[in-house]
Amino acid sequence: MNQYAPSLTEAHRRFLTDLFPGEGCLLSAEGRAAFSADSSRCRAMPWAVVRPERREQVVELLRWAEAEHMPLYPRARGTCQVGNAVPALGGVVVSLLRLDRILDVDPDDFVAVVEPGVVTADLQAVCAKKKLFYPPDPASVKMSTVIGNASTCAGGLRAVKYGVTRDWVLGLEAVLPGGRVLRAGGRMHKDVVGLDLTRLFIGACGKLGLITEMTVKLIPLPEASASVLAGFADLSSCMEGARAVFRAGLLPAACEFMDANVLEAVRRIDDVPLPEATRAALLFKVDGTAEGVRAETERLCAALRPLSPVGVTVGTGAEEEAVWTVRRRISPATFQIKPNKVAEDIAVPRSRVGEAVERAHLIGEEHGLPVLCYGHLGDGNLHVSIMHDVSVPGEAEAAERAKNAVFRLAIELGGTISGEHGTGLTKAAFVPEQLGAASIALMDAIKANFDPSGIMNPGKAW
Amino acid sequence: MADRQCILCGACMAVCPLLRATGREELSPRAKSDLNRLLAEGAADLSGDAVARLAGLCLGCHRCKAVCPQGVDVPEVVAQLRAAHPDFRRWLWKTWLTHAGTLWPAGSAAAKAVPEGLAPEKFGPSLRMLAGLSGGPGLTPLLEPVKFPDSCRGERMLLFAGCTATYVRKRWADTARRLLDGLGVEVLAADFGCCGSGLSAVGLSAEAGVLAERNLAAWRAAGRPRVAVFCASCLEGLRAYRPDDSAEAEAWRKALTPLSIVLHDIEFVVSPHATSAIGYHHPCHAPEPDPDLALLRRALGDRMVAATGKECCGFGGVMRLGAPELSATVNAGCWAALQGAELVLTGCSACATQLAATAPAGVTAGHWLELIA
Ligand SMILES: Cc1cc2nc3c(=O)[nH]c(=O)nc-3n(C[C@H](O)[C@H](O)[C@H](O)COP(=O)(O)OP(=O)(O)OC[C@H]3O[C@@H](n4cnc5c(N)ncnc54)[C@H](O)[C@@H]3O)c2cc1C
Ligand code: SF4
Ligand code: SF4
């Protein structure tokens, strides 16, 4: 067990306010409060918050923290949904939003270099002006950062074609406890020399070191896209529809799935451009050249036809966005069913998504709670929302039991308890079940090489 | 007030100009709503006054409210915190707004009216800005209306001018009246007062309610016609009125019309002397899509070279008086987005005031009505 500094001493305070003058160091209760929680709504008060504006400050901070055994919690926008940005064991939160420069967007090397505070959508906008494309697109793309995304290995709608954040990181600079500076990878799109230290930081949630700069890969911006919303009379023809599209040799940029409960919830707040008889739906996006998109859209619709979809809507040009409204309305719509939600994001091998959905519904029935399933079918990543009402006695507990059953289901189907959001505080208890002791021991040993005193983001699961 | 609780989703963080300009997460809308909750729950070691002071650092731009999936109204939370924990900034603002009639006609009187003890050095720039708000000449007109459509001919309408145009920039209201006249609109006389939005923002809802009643009464007395408004902040303030009768509330909302929508089909010719580098500042309170921008695009074509989207001018009402340095940071971001423009137009009295007072050398700024001959 690591021994941490038990609190902030007067000398600690002096050190921090000297290194981070003025607004750079927050010690007041009201100032620190904003850094006590993330989107998981887990909470723990930090002892102090610091805001570096230069890398040298980060180096100095990590040298000090190692010597003082002071827990440090790197924080970008705090949109993590499992508590990874929460200062669970007390210590100092390092808010990185002031290191927010886009250092380079290079149309010849096809790379971009960013600091930790750069919001992903802002990078994408700058790239788009140069007809370049940085594809990772978590639903939080407008409010989370490129490096936060890398630290959680965020996925998104386009992962089926373009992969997740991991697939776009070429290199990074990180400061390690003790103030060592590590540079791994670079601007090369290929590099096979040595162990891939860059990759170790992806999804590490700040547990190895603090990333101060990252180089990501870019590609040419697709010039056109189109979307297809298809409704089916039952779950199995819907799953078969997705299979048919891939078998036809198509690789859509997105392939989203929605079950009957989701469609019903959305209908309560908005129009759904599909017939009432729809029991499951698929939403595809294709992108590329204008001619390619036209041809692919036709082939996609043709591939679906043998499954007799009850409705097909194609959205192109200005109308494309409208097709996605139903998908975007899911999150607010779920609360039409019940006021509280336990939302998990399991992933299973693609062939087993249908089974996972059916069994998740059964779990709901067993616990007397509505379960809504939707998600990134194209990569087997399923969002399972267990709806409940905490003011009804017993429902919160039932939701908790149902959640555990969903996790077991994921592992049983050869899947994972989290495809995107991570484990952090909220899913910590389940990690040993999925990973096993030997893997965890190896991960701990790797971490010890970077962070011997365990000061980096302690208290979180792998 | 929010019917549902903040879920810390962070959607509001994507749009907050204060967070964008400062990188201070404790100033984000999410932090404000969360802090308010912690205070209400009685979290240890939080002082109400300190929370109100921190949360009070808000531009009141309402961008966060527009995107919140839970319907949380952060500026309203801030207003309530300010109301519950009053301090002198609130007083200052009230003085300004409730006495606009006497303070603003001779701009410098506004500065003089603030007792010495309440005008420490850091208020200097703010005071100068308001002091500089004299009736001065404004922008040189560059657009001449040459053809008026018949779409509104014979319609009876009210014009809501707002404090700035009533007391300082009378030219805005004169131009608006002339254009409406050209359209054949009969502009009815009405005893409108201040929209009251500045008062609500600082938690003075009772005083704001009195102003709302007066304005609604003026509209009723005129027979509930359309009300043309040329200041985005006034429009948002007026839209927030909630008459008790639901049919009347609906009629009020429908009656409120941005002036630019009424003027949209007028044909203008651009003066040959017009600069070809015109920028547009999209006010935080403007509707989406922005009808003023549509009108100006139509009239100015390629001359429009820059436009803000996410940036706030930094006026920020009472915040500017209490934290001028934050206001200045936000303002700098706004000018950065307008780079390349020699002339900047906008459709909000607060933005016009702020931009005119802070324009870099060689750049002029004002309400788009000033551009029309
Ligand atoms: C509405 C909503 C939708 C979402 N949709 C998706 C989705 O579609 N897909 C998905 O994968 N996730 C999604 N998320 C989760 C979340 O947005 C992601 O986890 C995101 O990557 C977090 O980024 P952030 O910038 O907010 O980082 P934070 O939450 O601040 O940090 C995340 C983790 O990274 C670490 N970290 C941050 N910066 C650094 C650094 N410079 N060096 C070292 N460690 C660092 C932190 O310590 C923490 O452990 C969603 C969240 C919300 C609220
Ligand atoms: S105020 Fe609304 S948008 Fe902002 S975090 Fe809370 S719920 Fe989300
Ligand atoms: S009103 Fe504007 S400045 Fe204030 S919190 Fe909301 S978005 Fe930020």
XYZ file of C-alpha atoms in Angstrom, chain B residues 61-238:
178
model
C -25.131 35.284 -22.149
C -27.594 32.386 -21.741
C -25.676 30.181 -24.151
C -25.469 27.433 -21.529
C -29.200 27.377 -20.981
C -29.848 26.893 -24.668
C -27.917 23.604 -24.790
C -28.688 22.072 -21.400
C -30.536 18.759 -21.771
C -31.913 19.157 -18.270
C -33.258 22.652 -18.805
C -30.993 24.131 -16.135
C -30.992 27.936 -16.319
C -27.563 28.876 -14.986
C -27.945 32.661 -15.358
C -31.127 32.343 -13.299
C -29.227 30.338 -10.682
C -26.653 33.120 -10.663
C -29.364 35.773 -10.354
C -30.845 33.970 -7.375
C -27.463 33.622 -5.727
C -26.863 37.333 -6.251
C -30.287 38.100 -4.820
C -29.665 35.935 -1.769
C -26.191 37.331 -1.179
C -26.365 40.953 -2.238
C -23.353 43.167 -2.506
C -22.664 46.576 -3.846
C -22.211 45.610 -7.481
C -25.868 44.788 -7.549
C -26.645 48.171 -6.200
C -24.454 49.791 -8.784
C -26.195 48.111 -11.638
C -29.611 48.930 -10.295
C -28.619 52.552 -10.104
C -27.634 52.479 -13.711
C -30.644 50.770 -15.093
C -33.452 52.229 -13.044
C -32.201 55.736 -13.613
C -31.284 55.283 -17.238
C -33.487 58.198 -18.210
C -31.590 60.664 -16.101
C -28.142 59.101 -16.273
C -27.691 58.312 -19.892
C -28.738 61.331 -21.923
C -25.550 63.131 -21.040
C -23.297 60.123 -20.996
C -20.733 61.518 -18.638
C -23.402 62.056 -16.033
C -23.549 58.277 -15.629
C -20.012 58.229 -14.362
C -20.544 61.213 -12.143
C -23.625 59.711 -10.560
C -21.580 56.932 -8.999
C -20.340 58.114 -5.620
C -16.566 58.206 -5.307
C -16.451 55.403 -2.771
C -18.148 53.060 -5.202
C -15.915 53.798 -8.124
C -12.518 52.340 -7.256
C -9.807 52.321 -9.859
C -10.702 48.984 -11.403
C -14.095 50.242 -12.446
C -12.392 52.891 -14.492
C -12.663 51.242 -17.895
C -16.316 50.349 -17.322
C -17.165 53.821 -16.243
C -15.302 55.277 -19.173
C -17.208 53.031 -21.471
C -20.568 54.148 -20.178
C -19.369 57.720 -19.948
C -18.355 57.511 -23.584
C -21.862 56.498 -24.485
C -22.918 59.906 -25.634
C -25.198 60.567 -28.533
C -22.098 60.986 -30.796
C -22.234 60.608 -34.567
C -21.802 56.820 -34.789
C -20.945 55.051 -38.067
C -21.077 56.649 -41.478
C -24.108 55.372 -43.408
C -23.207 53.107 -46.319
C -26.491 51.475 -47.238
C -29.352 53.189 -48.949
C -32.767 51.579 -49.179
C -33.955 51.793 -52.778
C -36.914 49.445 -53.007
C -39.482 48.578 -50.384
C -41.643 45.471 -50.763
C -45.364 45.580 -49.997
C -45.328 42.665 -47.553
C -46.188 44.748 -44.463
C -47.940 47.687 -46.088
C -50.749 48.949 -43.890
C -49.746 46.808 -40.871
C -49.876 48.516 -37.496
C -46.842 47.748 -35.431
C -45.053 48.823 -32.293
C -41.356 49.597 -32.135
C -39.512 48.649 -28.967
C -36.449 50.884 -28.925
C -34.894 50.003 -25.544
C -32.877 52.201 -23.189
C -29.834 52.759 -25.367
C -31.783 53.958 -28.376
C -34.177 55.962 -26.256
C -31.555 57.866 -24.330
C -28.249 57.660 -26.153
C -28.382 56.377 -29.690
C -31.572 58.030 -30.800
C -30.447 57.568 -34.393
C -31.136 53.827 -34.200
C -34.774 54.396 -33.422
C -35.088 57.174 -36.007
C -33.653 54.963 -38.736
C -35.878 52.072 -37.705
C -38.944 54.306 -37.886
C -37.937 55.625 -41.292
C -37.511 52.124 -42.682
C -40.826 50.971 -41.258
C -42.398 54.026 -42.766
C -40.890 53.134 -46.134
C -42.494 49.717 -45.825
C -45.825 51.381 -45.273
C -46.040 50.214 -41.658
C -48.010 52.366 -39.280
C -45.846 52.646 -36.176
C -48.121 53.104 -33.169
C -47.135 55.209 -30.202
C -46.477 53.215 -27.026
C -45.308 53.966 -23.537
C -42.598 51.306 -23.379
C -39.905 51.378 -20.673
C -36.739 49.366 -20.098
C -37.094 45.627 -20.890
C -35.856 44.798 -17.394
C -33.459 41.998 -18.353
C -30.536 43.696 -16.601
C -32.507 43.763 -13.394
C -33.523 40.087 -13.555
C -29.906 39.150 -14.118
C -28.836 40.666 -10.836
C -31.680 39.052 -8.908
C -34.001 42.070 -8.807
C -36.962 40.131 -10.116
C -39.563 42.254 -8.348
C -38.316 45.437 -10.020
C -38.056 43.616 -13.337
C -41.641 42.420 -12.897
C -42.880 45.985 -12.620
C -41.190 46.888 -15.913
C -42.625 43.781 -17.583
C -46.132 44.735 -16.495
C -45.718 48.235 -17.851
C -44.527 47.017 -21.233
C -47.234 44.384 -21.510
C -49.828 47.012 -20.644
C -48.515 49.267 -23.410
C -48.802 46.406 -25.891
C -52.347 45.550 -24.792
C -53.379 49.177 -25.041
C -52.132 49.259 -28.645
C -54.299 46.252 -29.521
C -51.629 43.511 -29.262
C -49.875 44.184 -32.600
C -46.456 42.898 -33.661
C -43.569 44.489 -31.787
C -40.418 45.106 -33.802
C -37.225 44.916 -31.712
C -33.688 45.758 -32.881
C -31.665 44.836 -29.799
C -31.037 41.114 -29.261
C -30.770 41.507 -25.490
C -34.030 43.444 -25.255
C -35.682 40.817 -27.453
C -34.544 38.030 -25.147
C -35.614 40.057 -22.104
C -39.057 40.662 -23.612
